[in-house]
């Protein structure tokens, strides 16, 4: 059965900390891995990863894919309270996107 | 450029009634995906539609649920004879071409079945 697993399920950190969120996938016909940030509304797109070992960066966020380990990590440095959200990863297999249950991140001032 | 629109944003139904959820994709997008998000769970794929075609409905429950995306007008997710377990947030996402992997999500419809 195709599945995506994220860890940890939840995380509480202080402002300024660095966090690493994990995503592992087991899907057939893997095409890409996507990260989303979900606050109290729709998920917003962060990154799409297709190639192993190539880091993508956007400000304080970065992500990398390891196809050998079937996993990806999302790093957030110098966290801010505005980073508090649920972070979702999804594996794309062409027609379908399989989402993990998300990591709930809370950043305390 | 308006984003993905969904309506209603909140919908309350009694058991046995029908729920109709609408999704208007972004301008120029012809592919729509529907997802269900249950409390404390991730987004679950339901169905993938192109204009006038259902491409993949493997995530749809076999009974009571149907979806369409007509040539004109929004995509509709229809749930007949709703039950309490249907209470969830239903999101749609659109993409501009087949296999475009960056989806744009709507704000969701929160369905509550009493």
JSON list of C-alpha atoms in Angstrom, two decimals:
[
{"chain": "A", "resi": 1, "resn": "UNK", "atom": "CA", "xyz": [0.00, 0.00, 0.00]},
{"chain": "A", "resi": 2, "resn": "UNK", "atom": "CA", "xyz": [1.32, 3.42, -0.94]},
{"chain": "A", "resi": 3, "resn": "UNK", "atom": "CA", "xyz": [2.03, 5.56, 2.08]},
{"chain": "A", "resi": 4, "resn": "UNK", "atom": "CA", "xyz": [3.84, 8.63, 3.32]},
{"chain": "A", "resi": 5, "resn": "UNK", "atom": "CA", "xyz": [4.98, 8.93, 6.92]},
{"chain": "A", "resi": 6, "resn": "UNK", "atom": "CA", "xyz": [6.07, 12.10, 8.63]},
{"chain": "A", "resi": 7, "resn": "UNK", "atom": "CA", "xyz": [7.92, 12.58, 11.89]},
{"chain": "A", "resi": 8, "resn": "UNK", "atom": "CA", "xyz": [7.75, 13.91, 14.44]},
{"chain": "A", "resi": 9, "resn": "UNK", "atom": "CA", "xyz": [3.97, 14.29, 14.67]},
{"chain": "A", "resi": 10, "resn": "UNK", "atom": "CA", "xyz": [4.40, 17.49, 16.64]},
{"chain": "A", "resi": 11, "resn": "UNK", "atom": "CA", "xyz": [7.19, 19.74, 17.72]},
{"chain": "A", "resi": 12, "resn": "UNK", "atom": "CA", "xyz": [7.43, 22.69, 20.09]},
{"chain": "A", "resi": 13, "resn": "UNK", "atom": "CA", "xyz": [10.48, 24.93, 19.85]},
{"chain": "A", "resi": 14, "resn": "UNK", "atom": "CA", "xyz": [11.56, 28.42, 20.89]},
{"chain": "A", "resi": 15, "resn": "UNK", "atom": "CA", "xyz": [12.08, 31.26, 18.49]},
{"chain": "A", "resi": 16, "resn": "UNK", "atom": "CA", "xyz": [15.50, 31.11, 16.95]},
{"chain": "A", "resi": 17, "resn": "UNK", "atom": "CA", "xyz": [15.79, 27.33, 17.11]},
{"chain": "A", "resi": 18, "resn": "UNK", "atom": "CA", "xyz": [16.48, 25.22, 14.04]},
{"chain": "A", "resi": 19, "resn": "UNK", "atom": "CA", "xyz": [14.12, 22.34, 13.25]},
{"chain": "A", "resi": 20, "resn": "UNK", "atom": "CA", "xyz": [14.28, 19.34, 10.94]},
{"chain": "A", "resi": 21, "resn": "UNK", "atom": "CA", "xyz": [11.12, 17.67, 9.75]},
{"chain": "A", "resi": 22, "resn": "UNK", "atom": "CA", "xyz": [11.22, 14.21, 8.24]},
{"chain": "A", "resi": 23, "resn": "UNK", "atom": "CA", "xyz": [9.20, 12.56, 5.50]},
{"chain": "A", "resi": 24, "resn": "UNK", "atom": "CA", "xyz": [9.53, 9.00, 4.24]},
{"chain": "A", "resi": 25, "resn": "UNK", "atom": "CA", "xyz": [7.58, 7.49, 1.40]},
{"chain": "A", "resi": 26, "resn": "UNK", "atom": "CA", "xyz": [6.72, 4.12, -0.06]},
{"chain": "A", "resi": 27, "resn": "UNK", "atom": "CA", "xyz": [4.87, 4.60, -3.31]},
{"chain": "A", "resi": 28, "resn": "UNK", "atom": "CA", "xyz": [4.91, 3.00, -6.72]},
{"chain": "A", "resi": 29, "resn": "UNK", "atom": "CA", "xyz": [5.88, 5.12, -9.72]},
{"chain": "A", "resi": 30, "resn": "UNK", "atom": "CA", "xyz": [7.34, 7.90, -7.60]},
{"chain": "A", "resi": 31, "resn": "UNK", "atom": "CA", "xyz": [7.72, 11.15, -9.52]},
{"chain": "A", "resi": 32, "resn": "UNK", "atom": "CA", "xyz": [8.33, 13.89, -6.99]},
{"chain": "A", "resi": 33, "resn": "UNK", "atom": "CA", "xyz": [8.10, 14.90, -3.35]},
{"chain": "A", "resi": 34, "resn": "UNK", "atom": "CA", "xyz": [6.33, 18.08, -2.34]},
{"chain": "A", "resi": 35, "resn": "UNK", "atom": "CA", "xyz": [6.24, 20.07, 0.87]},
{"chain": "A", "resi": 36, "resn": "UNK", "atom": "CA", "xyz": [3.33, 22.27, 1.94]},
{"chain": "A", "resi": 37, "resn": "UNK", "atom": "CA", "xyz": [2.66, 24.58, 4.86]},
{"chain": "A", "resi": 38, "resn": "UNK", "atom": "CA", "xyz": [-0.85, 24.50, 6.23]},
{"chain": "A", "resi": 39, "resn": "UNK", "atom": "CA", "xyz": [-2.11, 27.11, 8.63]},
{"chain": "A", "resi": 40, "resn": "UNK", "atom": "CA", "xyz": [-5.81, 27.46, 9.35]},
{"chain": "A", "resi": 41, "resn": "UNK", "atom": "CA", "xyz": [-6.68, 27.20, 5.72]},
{"chain": "A", "resi": 42, "resn": "UNK", "atom": "CA", "xyz": [-5.47, 25.59, 2.52]},
{"chain": "A", "resi": 43, "resn": "UNK", "atom": "CA", "xyz": [-1.97, 24.15, 2.18]},
{"chain": "A", "resi": 44, "resn": "UNK", "atom": "CA", "xyz": [0.46, 26.48, 0.47]},
{"chain": "A", "resi": 45, "resn": "UNK", "atom": "CA", "xyz": [3.21, 25.11, -1.70]},
{"chain": "A", "resi": 46, "resn": "UNK", "atom": "CA", "xyz": [6.79, 25.24, -0.43]},
{"chain": "A", "resi": 47, "resn": "UNK", "atom": "CA", "xyz": [9.00, 22.95, -2.48]},
{"chain": "A", "resi": 48, "resn": "UNK", "atom": "CA", "xyz": [8.94, 20.29, -5.14]},
{"chain": "A", "resi": 49, "resn": "UNK", "atom": "CA", "xyz": [11.84, 17.84, -5.23]},
{"chain": "A", "resi": 50, "resn": "UNK", "atom": "CA", "xyz": [12.57, 15.45, -8.04]},
{"chain": "A", "resi": 51, "resn": "UNK", "atom": "CA", "xyz": [16.31, 14.89, -7.94]},
{"chain": "A", "resi": 52, "resn": "UNK", "atom": "CA", "xyz": [18.21, 13.27, -5.13]},
{"chain": "A", "resi": 53, "resn": "UNK", "atom": "CA", "xyz": [20.79, 15.30, -3.24]},
{"chain": "A", "resi": 54, "resn": "UNK", "atom": "CA", "xyz": [19.94, 18.72, -4.63]},
{"chain": "A", "resi": 55, "resn": "UNK", "atom": "CA", "xyz": [18.94, 21.15, -1.91]},
{"chain": "A", "resi": 56, "resn": "UNK", "atom": "CA", "xyz": [16.21, 23.66, -2.54]},
{"chain": "A", "resi": 57, "resn": "UNK", "atom": "CA", "xyz": [16.18, 26.83, -0.49]},
{"chain": "A", "resi": 58, "resn": "UNK", "atom": "CA", "xyz": [13.72, 29.60, 0.14]},
{"chain": "A", "resi": 59, "resn": "UNK", "atom": "CA", "xyz": [14.80, 32.03, 2.82]},
{"chain": "A", "resi": 60, "resn": "UNK", "atom": "CA", "xyz": [15.13, 30.18, 6.09]},
{"chain": "A", "resi": 61, "resn": "UNK", "atom": "CA", "xyz": [13.58, 27.02, 4.67]},
{"chain": "A", "resi": 62, "resn": "UNK", "atom": "CA", "xyz": [15.43, 24.33, 2.80]},
{"chain": "A", "resi": 63, "resn": "UNK", "atom": "CA", "xyz": [14.68, 20.80, 1.71]},
{"chain": "A", "resi": 64, "resn": "UNK", "atom": "CA", "xyz": [16.44, 17.85, 0.18]},
{"chain": "A", "resi": 65, "resn": "UNK", "atom": "CA", "xyz": [15.41, 14.50, -1.24]},
{"chain": "A", "resi": 66, "resn": "UNK", "atom": "CA", "xyz": [17.18, 11.17, -0.77]},
{"chain": "A", "resi": 67, "resn": "UNK", "atom": "CA", "xyz": [15.79, 8.69, -3.28]},
{"chain": "A", "resi": 68, "resn": "UNK", "atom": "CA", "xyz": [17.98, 5.90, -2.00]},
{"chain": "A", "resi": 69, "resn": "UNK", "atom": "CA", "xyz": [16.52, 6.24, 1.48]},
{"chain": "A", "resi": 70, "resn": "UNK", "atom": "CA", "xyz": [13.06, 7.17, 0.12]},
{"chain": "A", "resi": 71, "resn": "UNK", "atom": "CA", "xyz": [12.97, 10.20, 2.33]},
{"chain": "A", "resi": 72, "resn": "UNK", "atom": "CA", "xyz": [13.14, 13.95, 2.49]},
{"chain": "A", "resi": 73, "resn": "UNK", "atom": "CA", "xyz": [13.83, 16.52, 5.16]},
{"chain": "A", "resi": 74, "resn": "UNK", "atom": "CA", "xyz": [12.62, 20.06, 5.59]},
{"chain": "A", "resi": 75, "resn": "UNK", "atom": "CA", "xyz": [14.85, 22.38, 7.60]},
{"chain": "A", "resi": 76, "resn": "UNK", "atom": "CA", "xyz": [13.79, 25.66, 9.11]},
{"chain": "A", "resi": 77, "resn": "UNK", "atom": "CA", "xyz": [16.51, 27.82, 10.63]},
{"chain": "A", "resi": 78, "resn": "UNK", "atom": "CA", "xyz": [16.05, 30.74, 13.05]},
{"chain": "A", "resi": 79, "resn": "UNK", "atom": "CA", "xyz": [12.39, 29.83, 13.56]},
{"chain": "A", "resi": 80, "resn": "UNK", "atom": "CA", "xyz": [9.81, 32.54, 14.08]},
{"chain": "A", "resi": 81, "resn": "UNK", "atom": "CA", "xyz": [6.30, 32.41, 15.54]},
{"chain": "A", "resi": 82, "resn": "UNK", "atom": "CA", "xyz": [4.95, 32.80, 12.03]},
{"chain": "A", "resi": 83, "resn": "UNK", "atom": "CA", "xyz": [6.43, 29.41, 11.18]},
{"chain": "A", "resi": 84, "resn": "UNK", "atom": "CA", "xyz": [3.88, 27.75, 13.47]},
{"chain": "A", "resi": 85, "resn": "UNK", "atom": "CA", "xyz": [1.81, 25.53, 11.20]},
{"chain": "A", "resi": 86, "resn": "UNK", "atom": "CA", "xyz": [1.33, 21.99, 10.03]},
{"chain": "A", "resi": 87, "resn": "UNK", "atom": "CA", "xyz": [3.91, 20.96, 7.48]},
{"chain": "A", "resi": 88, "resn": "UNK", "atom": "CA", "xyz": [2.74, 18.37, 4.99]},
{"chain": "A", "resi": 89, "resn": "UNK", "atom": "CA", "xyz": [4.73, 16.33, 2.57]},
{"chain": "A", "resi": 90, "resn": "UNK", "atom": "CA", "xyz": [3.25, 14.53, -0.39]},
{"chain": "A", "resi": 91, "resn": "UNK", "atom": "CA", "xyz": [4.56, 11.98, -2.86]},
{"chain": "A", "resi": 92, "resn": "UNK", "atom": "CA", "xyz": [3.37, 12.35, -6.42]},
{"chain": "A", "resi": 93, "resn": "UNK", "atom": "CA", "xyz": [2.90, 9.26, -8.59]},
{"chain": "A", "resi": 94, "resn": "UNK", "atom": "CA", "xyz": [1.47, 10.95, -11.65]},
{"chain": "A", "resi": 95, "resn": "UNK", "atom": "CA", "xyz": [-2.27, 10.90, -11.12]},
{"chain": "A", "resi": 96, "resn": "UNK", "atom": "CA", "xyz": [-2.22, 10.82, -7.35]},
{"chain": "A", "resi": 97, "resn": "UNK", "atom": "CA", "xyz": [-0.67, 12.67, -4.47]},
{"chain": "A", "resi": 98, "resn": "UNK", "atom": "CA", "xyz": [-0.18, 10.77, -1.24]},
{"chain": "A", "resi": 99, "resn": "UNK", "atom": "CA", "xyz": [0.02, 13.03, 1.79]},
{"chain": "A", "resi": 100, "resn": "UNK", "atom": "CA", "xyz": [1.52, 12.36, 5.18]},
{"chain": "A", "resi": 101, "resn": "UNK", "atom": "CA", "xyz": [-0.40, 13.29, 8.31]},
{"chain": "A", "resi": 102, "resn": "UNK", "atom": "CA", "xyz": [1.82, 16.29, 8.81]},
{"chain": "A", "resi": 103, "resn": "UNK", "atom": "CA", "xyz": [4.13, 17.63, 11.48]},
{"chain": "A", "resi": 104, "resn": "UNK", "atom": "CA", "xyz": [2.57, 20.24, 13.73]},
{"chain": "A", "resi": 105, "resn": "UNK", "atom": "CA", "xyz": [5.18, 22.87, 14.54]},
{"chain": "A", "resi": 106, "resn": "UNK", "atom": "CA", "xyz": [4.65, 25.38, 17.34]},
{"chain": "A", "resi": 107, "resn": "UNK", "atom": "CA", "xyz": [7.20, 28.14, 17.79]},
{"chain": "A", "resi": 108, "resn": "UNK", "atom": "CA", "xyz": [7.10, 29.80, 21.19]},
{"chain": "A", "resi": 109, "resn": "UNK", "atom": "CA", "xyz": [8.25, 33.43, 21.53]},
{"chain": "B", "resi": 1, "resn": "UNK", "atom": "CA", "xyz": [-5.63, 36.43, -10.87]},
{"chain": "B", "resi": 2, "resn": "UNK", "atom": "CA", "xyz": [-8.09, 34.73, -8.56]},
{"chain": "B", "resi": 3, "resn": "UNK", "atom": "CA", "xyz": [-6.96, 31.58, -6.87]},
{"chain": "B", "resi": 4, "resn": "UNK", "atom": "CA", "xyz": [-8.87, 28.36, -6.49]},
{"chain": "B", "resi": 5, "resn": "UNK", "atom": "CA", "xyz": [-12.35, 29.09, -5.19]},
{"chain": "B", "resi": 6, "resn": "UNK", "atom": "CA", "xyz": [-14.46, 26.76, -3.14]},
{"chain": "B", "resi": 7, "resn": "UNK", "atom": "CA", "xyz": [-17.97, 27.21, -1.88]},
{"chain": "B", "resi": 8, "resn": "UNK", "atom": "CA", "xyz": [-19.55, 27.04, 0.45]},
{"chain": "B", "resi": 9, "resn": "UNK", "atom": "CA", "xyz": [-16.79, 27.50, 3.00]},
{"chain": "B", "resi": 10, "resn": "UNK", "atom": "CA", "xyz": [-18.91, 25.88, 5.69]},
{"chain": "B", "resi": 11, "resn": "UNK", "atom": "CA", "xyz": [-21.77, 23.48, 5.18]},
{"chain": "B", "resi": 12, "resn": "UNK", "atom": "CA", "xyz": [-24.02, 21.93, 7.80]},
{"chain": "B", "resi": 13, "resn": "UNK", "atom": "CA", "xyz": [-26.18, 18.97, 6.87]},
{"chain": "B", "resi": 14, "resn": "UNK", "atom": "CA", "xyz": [-28.36, 16.53, 8.77]},
{"chain": "B", "resi": 15, "resn": "UNK", "atom": "CA", "xyz": [-27.85, 12.82, 8.34]},
{"chain": "B", "resi": 16, "resn": "UNK", "atom": "CA", "xyz": [-29.46, 11.60, 5.14]},
{"chain": "B", "resi": 17, "resn": "UNK", "atom": "CA", "xyz": [-29.29, 14.92, 3.31]},
{"chain": "B", "resi": 18, "resn": "UNK", "atom": "CA", "xyz": [-27.16, 15.66, 0.27]},
{"chain": "B", "resi": 19, "resn": "UNK", "atom": "CA", "xyz": [-24.04, 17.82, 0.25]},
{"chain": "B", "resi": 20, "resn": "UNK", "atom": "CA", "xyz": [-22.77, 19.59, -2.86]},
{"chain": "B", "resi": 21, "resn": "UNK", "atom": "CA", "xyz": [-19.31, 21.10, -2.77]},
{"chain": "B", "resi": 22, "resn": "UNK", "atom": "CA", "xyz": [-18.10, 23.35, -5.56]},
{"chain": "B", "resi": 23, "resn": "UNK", "atom": "CA", "xyz": [-14.63, 24.10, -6.77]},
{"chain": "B", "resi": 24, "resn": "UNK", "atom": "CA", "xyz": [-13.66, 26.65, -9.40]},
{"chain": "B", "resi": 25, "resn": "UNK", "atom": "CA", "xyz": [-10.07, 26.12, -10.49]},
{"chain": "B", "resi": 26, "resn": "UNK", "atom": "CA", "xyz": [-7.63, 28.87, -11.21]},
{"chain": "B", "resi": 27, "resn": "UNK", "atom": "CA", "xyz": [-8.02, 30.53, -14.57]},
{"chain": "B", "resi": 28, "resn": "UNK", "atom": "CA", "xyz": [-6.38, 28.43, -17.24]},
{"chain": "B", "resi": 29, "resn": "UNK", "atom": "CA", "xyz": [-6.32, 25.28, -15.11]},
{"chain": "B", "resi": 30, "resn": "UNK", "atom": "CA", "xyz": [-8.14, 22.28, -16.49]},
{"chain": "B", "resi": 31, "resn": "UNK", "atom": "CA", "xyz": [-7.24, 19.66, -13.90]},
{"chain": "B", "resi": 32, "resn": "UNK", "atom": "CA", "xyz": [-8.87, 19.35, -10.50]},
{"chain": "B", "resi": 33, "resn": "UNK", "atom": "CA", "xyz": [-8.10, 17.14, -7.52]},
{"chain": "B", "resi": 34, "resn": "UNK", "atom": "CA", "xyz": [-10.35, 16.59, -4.51]},
{"chain": "B", "resi": 35, "resn": "UNK", "atom": "CA", "xyz": [-9.02, 15.70, -1.06]},
{"chain": "B", "resi": 36, "resn": "UNK", "atom": "CA", "xyz": [-10.62, 14.97, 2.25]},
{"chain": "B", "resi": 37, "resn": "UNK", "atom": "CA", "xyz": [-9.00, 15.90, 5.53]},
{"chain": "B", "resi": 38, "resn": "UNK", "atom": "CA", "xyz": [-10.40, 14.26, 8.62]},
{"chain": "B", "resi": 39, "resn": "UNK", "atom": "CA", "xyz": [-9.57, 15.67, 12.05]},
{"chain": "B", "resi": 40, "resn": "UNK", "atom": "CA", "xyz": [-6.06, 14.68, 13.13]},
{"chain": "B", "resi": 41, "resn": "UNK", "atom": "CA", "xyz": [-5.38, 13.07, 9.75]},
{"chain": "B", "resi": 42, "resn": "UNK", "atom": "CA", "xyz": [-3.58, 14.10, 6.61]},
{"chain": "B", "resi": 43, "resn": "UNK", "atom": "CA", "xyz": [-5.08, 14.94, 3.27]},
{"chain": "B", "resi": 44, "resn": "UNK", "atom": "CA", "xyz": [-6.49, 11.88, 1.53]},
{"chain": "B", "resi": 45, "resn": "UNK", "atom": "CA", "xyz": [-6.74, 11.84, -2.23]},
{"chain": "B", "resi": 46, "resn": "UNK", "atom": "CA", "xyz": [-10.24, 11.23, -3.51]},
{"chain": "B", "resi": 47, "resn": "UNK", "atom": "CA", "xyz": [-10.48, 11.94, -7.22]},
{"chain": "B", "resi": 48, "resn": "UNK", "atom": "CA", "xyz": [-8.65, 13.55, -10.10]},
{"chain": "B", "resi": 49, "resn": "UNK", "atom": "CA", "xyz": [-10.67, 15.12, -12.90]},
{"chain": "B", "resi": 50, "resn": "UNK", "atom": "CA", "xyz": [-10.07, 16.80, -16.17]},
{"chain": "B", "resi": 51, "resn": "UNK", "atom": "CA", "xyz": [-12.76, 18.73, -18.00]},
{"chain": "B", "resi": 52, "resn": "UNK", "atom": "CA", "xyz": [-15.59, 16.25, -18.65]},
{"chain": "B", "resi": 53, "resn": "UNK", "atom": "CA", "xyz": [-13.42, 13.29, -17.62]},
{"chain": "B", "resi": 54, "resn": "UNK", "atom": "CA", "xyz": [-12.70, 11.41, -14.45]},
{"chain": "B", "resi": 55, "resn": "UNK", "atom": "CA", "xyz": [-9.04, 10.44, -14.66]},
{"chain": "B", "resi": 56, "resn": "UNK", "atom": "CA", "xyz": [-8.60, 8.65, -11.35]},
{"chain": "B", "resi": 57, "resn": "UNK", "atom": "CA", "xyz": [-11.29, 8.04, -8.74]},
{"chain": "B", "resi": 58, "resn": "UNK", "atom": "CA", "xyz": [-9.51, 5.34, -6.80]},
{"chain": "B", "resi": 59, "resn": "UNK", "atom": "CA", "xyz": [-9.72, 7.36, -3.57]},
{"chain": "B", "resi": 60, "resn": "UNK", "atom": "CA", "xyz": [-13.47, 7.85, -3.72]},
{"chain": "B", "resi": 61, "resn": "UNK", "atom": "CA", "xyz": [-15.75, 5.76, -1.52]},
{"chain": "B", "resi": 62, "resn": "UNK", "atom": "CA", "xyz": [-17.68, 3.38, -3.74]},
{"chain": "B", "resi": 63, "resn": "UNK", "atom": "CA", "xyz": [-21.09, 4.54, -2.56]},
{"chain": "B", "resi": 64, "resn": "UNK", "atom": "CA", "xyz": [-22.75, 7.91, -2.03]},
{"chain": "B", "resi": 65, "resn": "UNK", "atom": "CA", "xyz": [-19.83, 9.95, -3.42]},
{"chain": "B", "resi": 66, "resn": "UNK", "atom": "CA", "xyz": [-19.56, 11.27, -6.95]},
{"chain": "B", "resi": 67, "resn": "UNK", "atom": "CA", "xyz": [-17.64, 14.00, -8.70]},
{"chain": "B", "resi": 68, "resn": "UNK", "atom": "CA", "xyz": [-17.86, 15.82, -11.98]},
{"chain": "B", "resi": 69, "resn": "UNK", "atom": "CA", "xyz": [-16.08, 18.58, -13.82]},
{"chain": "B", "resi": 70, "resn": "UNK", "atom": "CA", "xyz": [-18.30, 19.76, -16.67]},
{"chain": "B", "resi": 71, "resn": "UNK", "atom": "CA", "xyz": [-17.15, 21.64, -19.71]},
{"chain": "B", "resi": 72, "resn": "UNK", "atom": "CA", "xyz": [-18.64, 24.80, -18.26]},
{"chain": "B", "resi": 73, "resn": "UNK", "atom": "CA", "xyz": [-18.83, 25.62, -14.61]},
{"chain": "B", "resi": 74, "resn": "UNK", "atom": "CA", "xyz": [-17.16, 24.43, -11.46]},
{"chain": "B", "resi": 75, "resn": "UNK", "atom": "CA", "xyz": [-16.22, 20.94, -10.39]},
{"chain": "B", "resi": 76, "resn": "UNK", "atom": "CA", "xyz": [-18.78, 19.42, -8.05]},
{"chain": "B", "resi": 77, "resn": "UNK", "atom": "CA", "xyz": [-18.22, 16.88, -5.31]},
{"chain": "B", "resi": 78, "resn": "UNK", "atom": "CA", "xyz": [-21.55, 15.37, -4.35]},
{"chain": "B", "resi": 79, "resn": "UNK", "atom": "CA", "xyz": [-22.20, 13.34, -1.23]},
{"chain": "B", "resi": 80, "resn": "UNK", "atom": "CA", "xyz": [-25.57, 11.68, -1.00]},
{"chain": "B", "resi": 81, "resn": "UNK", "atom": "CA", "xyz": [-27.24, 10.57, 2.22]},
{"chain": "B", "resi": 82, "resn": "UNK", "atom": "CA", "xyz": [-24.52, 12.05, 4.37]},
{"chain": "B", "resi": 83, "resn": "UNK", "atom": "CA", "xyz": [-23.47, 10.35, 7.60]},
{"chain": "B", "resi": 84, "resn": "UNK", "atom": "CA", "xyz": [-21.63, 11.77, 10.60]},
{"chain": "B", "resi": 85, "resn": "UNK", "atom": "CA", "xyz": [-18.39, 10.18, 9.39]},
{"chain": "B", "resi": 86, "resn": "UNK", "atom": "CA", "xyz": [-18.48, 12.43, 6.32]},
{"chain": "B", "resi": 87, "resn": "UNK", "atom": "CA", "xyz": [-17.76, 15.43, 8.54]},
{"chain": "B", "resi": 88, "resn": "UNK", "atom": "CA", "xyz": [-14.40, 16.71, 7.34]},
{"chain": "B", "resi": 89, "resn": "UNK", "atom": "CA", "xyz": [-12.67, 19.45, 5.44]},
{"chain": "B", "resi": 90, "resn": "UNK", "atom": "CA", "xyz": [-12.81, 18.92, 1.71]},
{"chain": "B", "resi": 91, "resn": "UNK", "atom": "CA", "xyz": [-10.11, 20.61, -0.33]},
{"chain": "B", "resi": 92, "resn": "UNK", "atom": "CA", "xyz": [-9.78, 20.91, -4.03]},
{"chain": "B", "resi": 93, "resn": "UNK", "atom": "CA", "xyz": [-6.62, 21.76, -5.89]},
{"chain": "B", "resi": 94, "resn": "UNK", "atom": "CA", "xyz": [-6.04, 22.65, -9.51]},
{"chain": "B", "resi": 95, "resn": "UNK", "atom": "CA", "xyz": [-3.15, 22.40, -11.89]},
{"chain": "B", "resi": 96, "resn": "UNK", "atom": "CA", "xyz": [-2.68, 23.82, -15.38]},
{"chain": "B", "resi": 97, "resn": "UNK", "atom": "CA", "xyz": [-1.88, 20.67, -17.29]},
{"chain": "B", "resi": 98, "resn": "UNK", "atom": "CA", "xyz": [-1.81, 16.95, -16.89]},
{"chain": "B", "resi": 99, "resn": "UNK", "atom": "CA", "xyz": [0.84, 15.78, -14.46]},
{"chain": "B", "resi": 100, "resn": "UNK", "atom": "CA", "xyz": [1.68, 19.30, -13.44]},
{"chain": "B", "resi": 101, "resn": "UNK", "atom": "CA", "xyz": [2.96, 18.66, -9.97]},
{"chain": "B", "resi": 102, "resn": "UNK", "atom": "CA", "xyz": [2.48, 22.02, -8.38]},
{"chain": "B", "resi": 103, "resn": "UNK", "atom": "CA", "xyz": [-1.08, 22.12, -7.23]},
{"chain": "B", "resi": 104, "resn": "UNK", "atom": "CA", "xyz": [-2.83, 25.19, -5.98]},
{"chain": "B", "resi": 105, "resn": "UNK", "atom": "CA", "xyz": [-5.28, 24.58, -3.19]},
{"chain": "B", "resi": 106, "resn": "UNK", "atom": "CA", "xyz": [-8.60, 26.19, -2.48]},
{"chain": "B", "resi": 107, "resn": "UNK", "atom": "CA", "xyz": [-9.58, 27.29, 1.03]},
{"chain": "B", "resi": 108, "resn": "UNK", "atom": "CA", "xyz": [-11.63, 24.16, 1.62]},
{"chain": "B", "resi": 109, "resn": "UNK", "atom": "CA", "xyz": [-15.22, 23.41, 2.55]},
{"chain": "B", "resi": 110, "resn": "UNK", "atom": "CA", "xyz": [-15.83, 22.33, 6.10]},
{"chain": "B", "resi": 111, "resn": "UNK", "atom": "CA", "xyz": [-18.72, 19.91, 6.19]},
{"chain": "B", "resi": 112, "resn": "UNK", "atom": "CA", "xyz": [-20.44, 19.17, 9.45]},
{"chain": "B", "resi": 113, "resn": "UNK", "atom": "CA", "xyz": [-23.04, 16.43, 9.57]},
{"chain": "B", "resi": 114, "resn": "UNK", "atom": "CA", "xyz": [-25.38, 16.60, 12.54]}
]
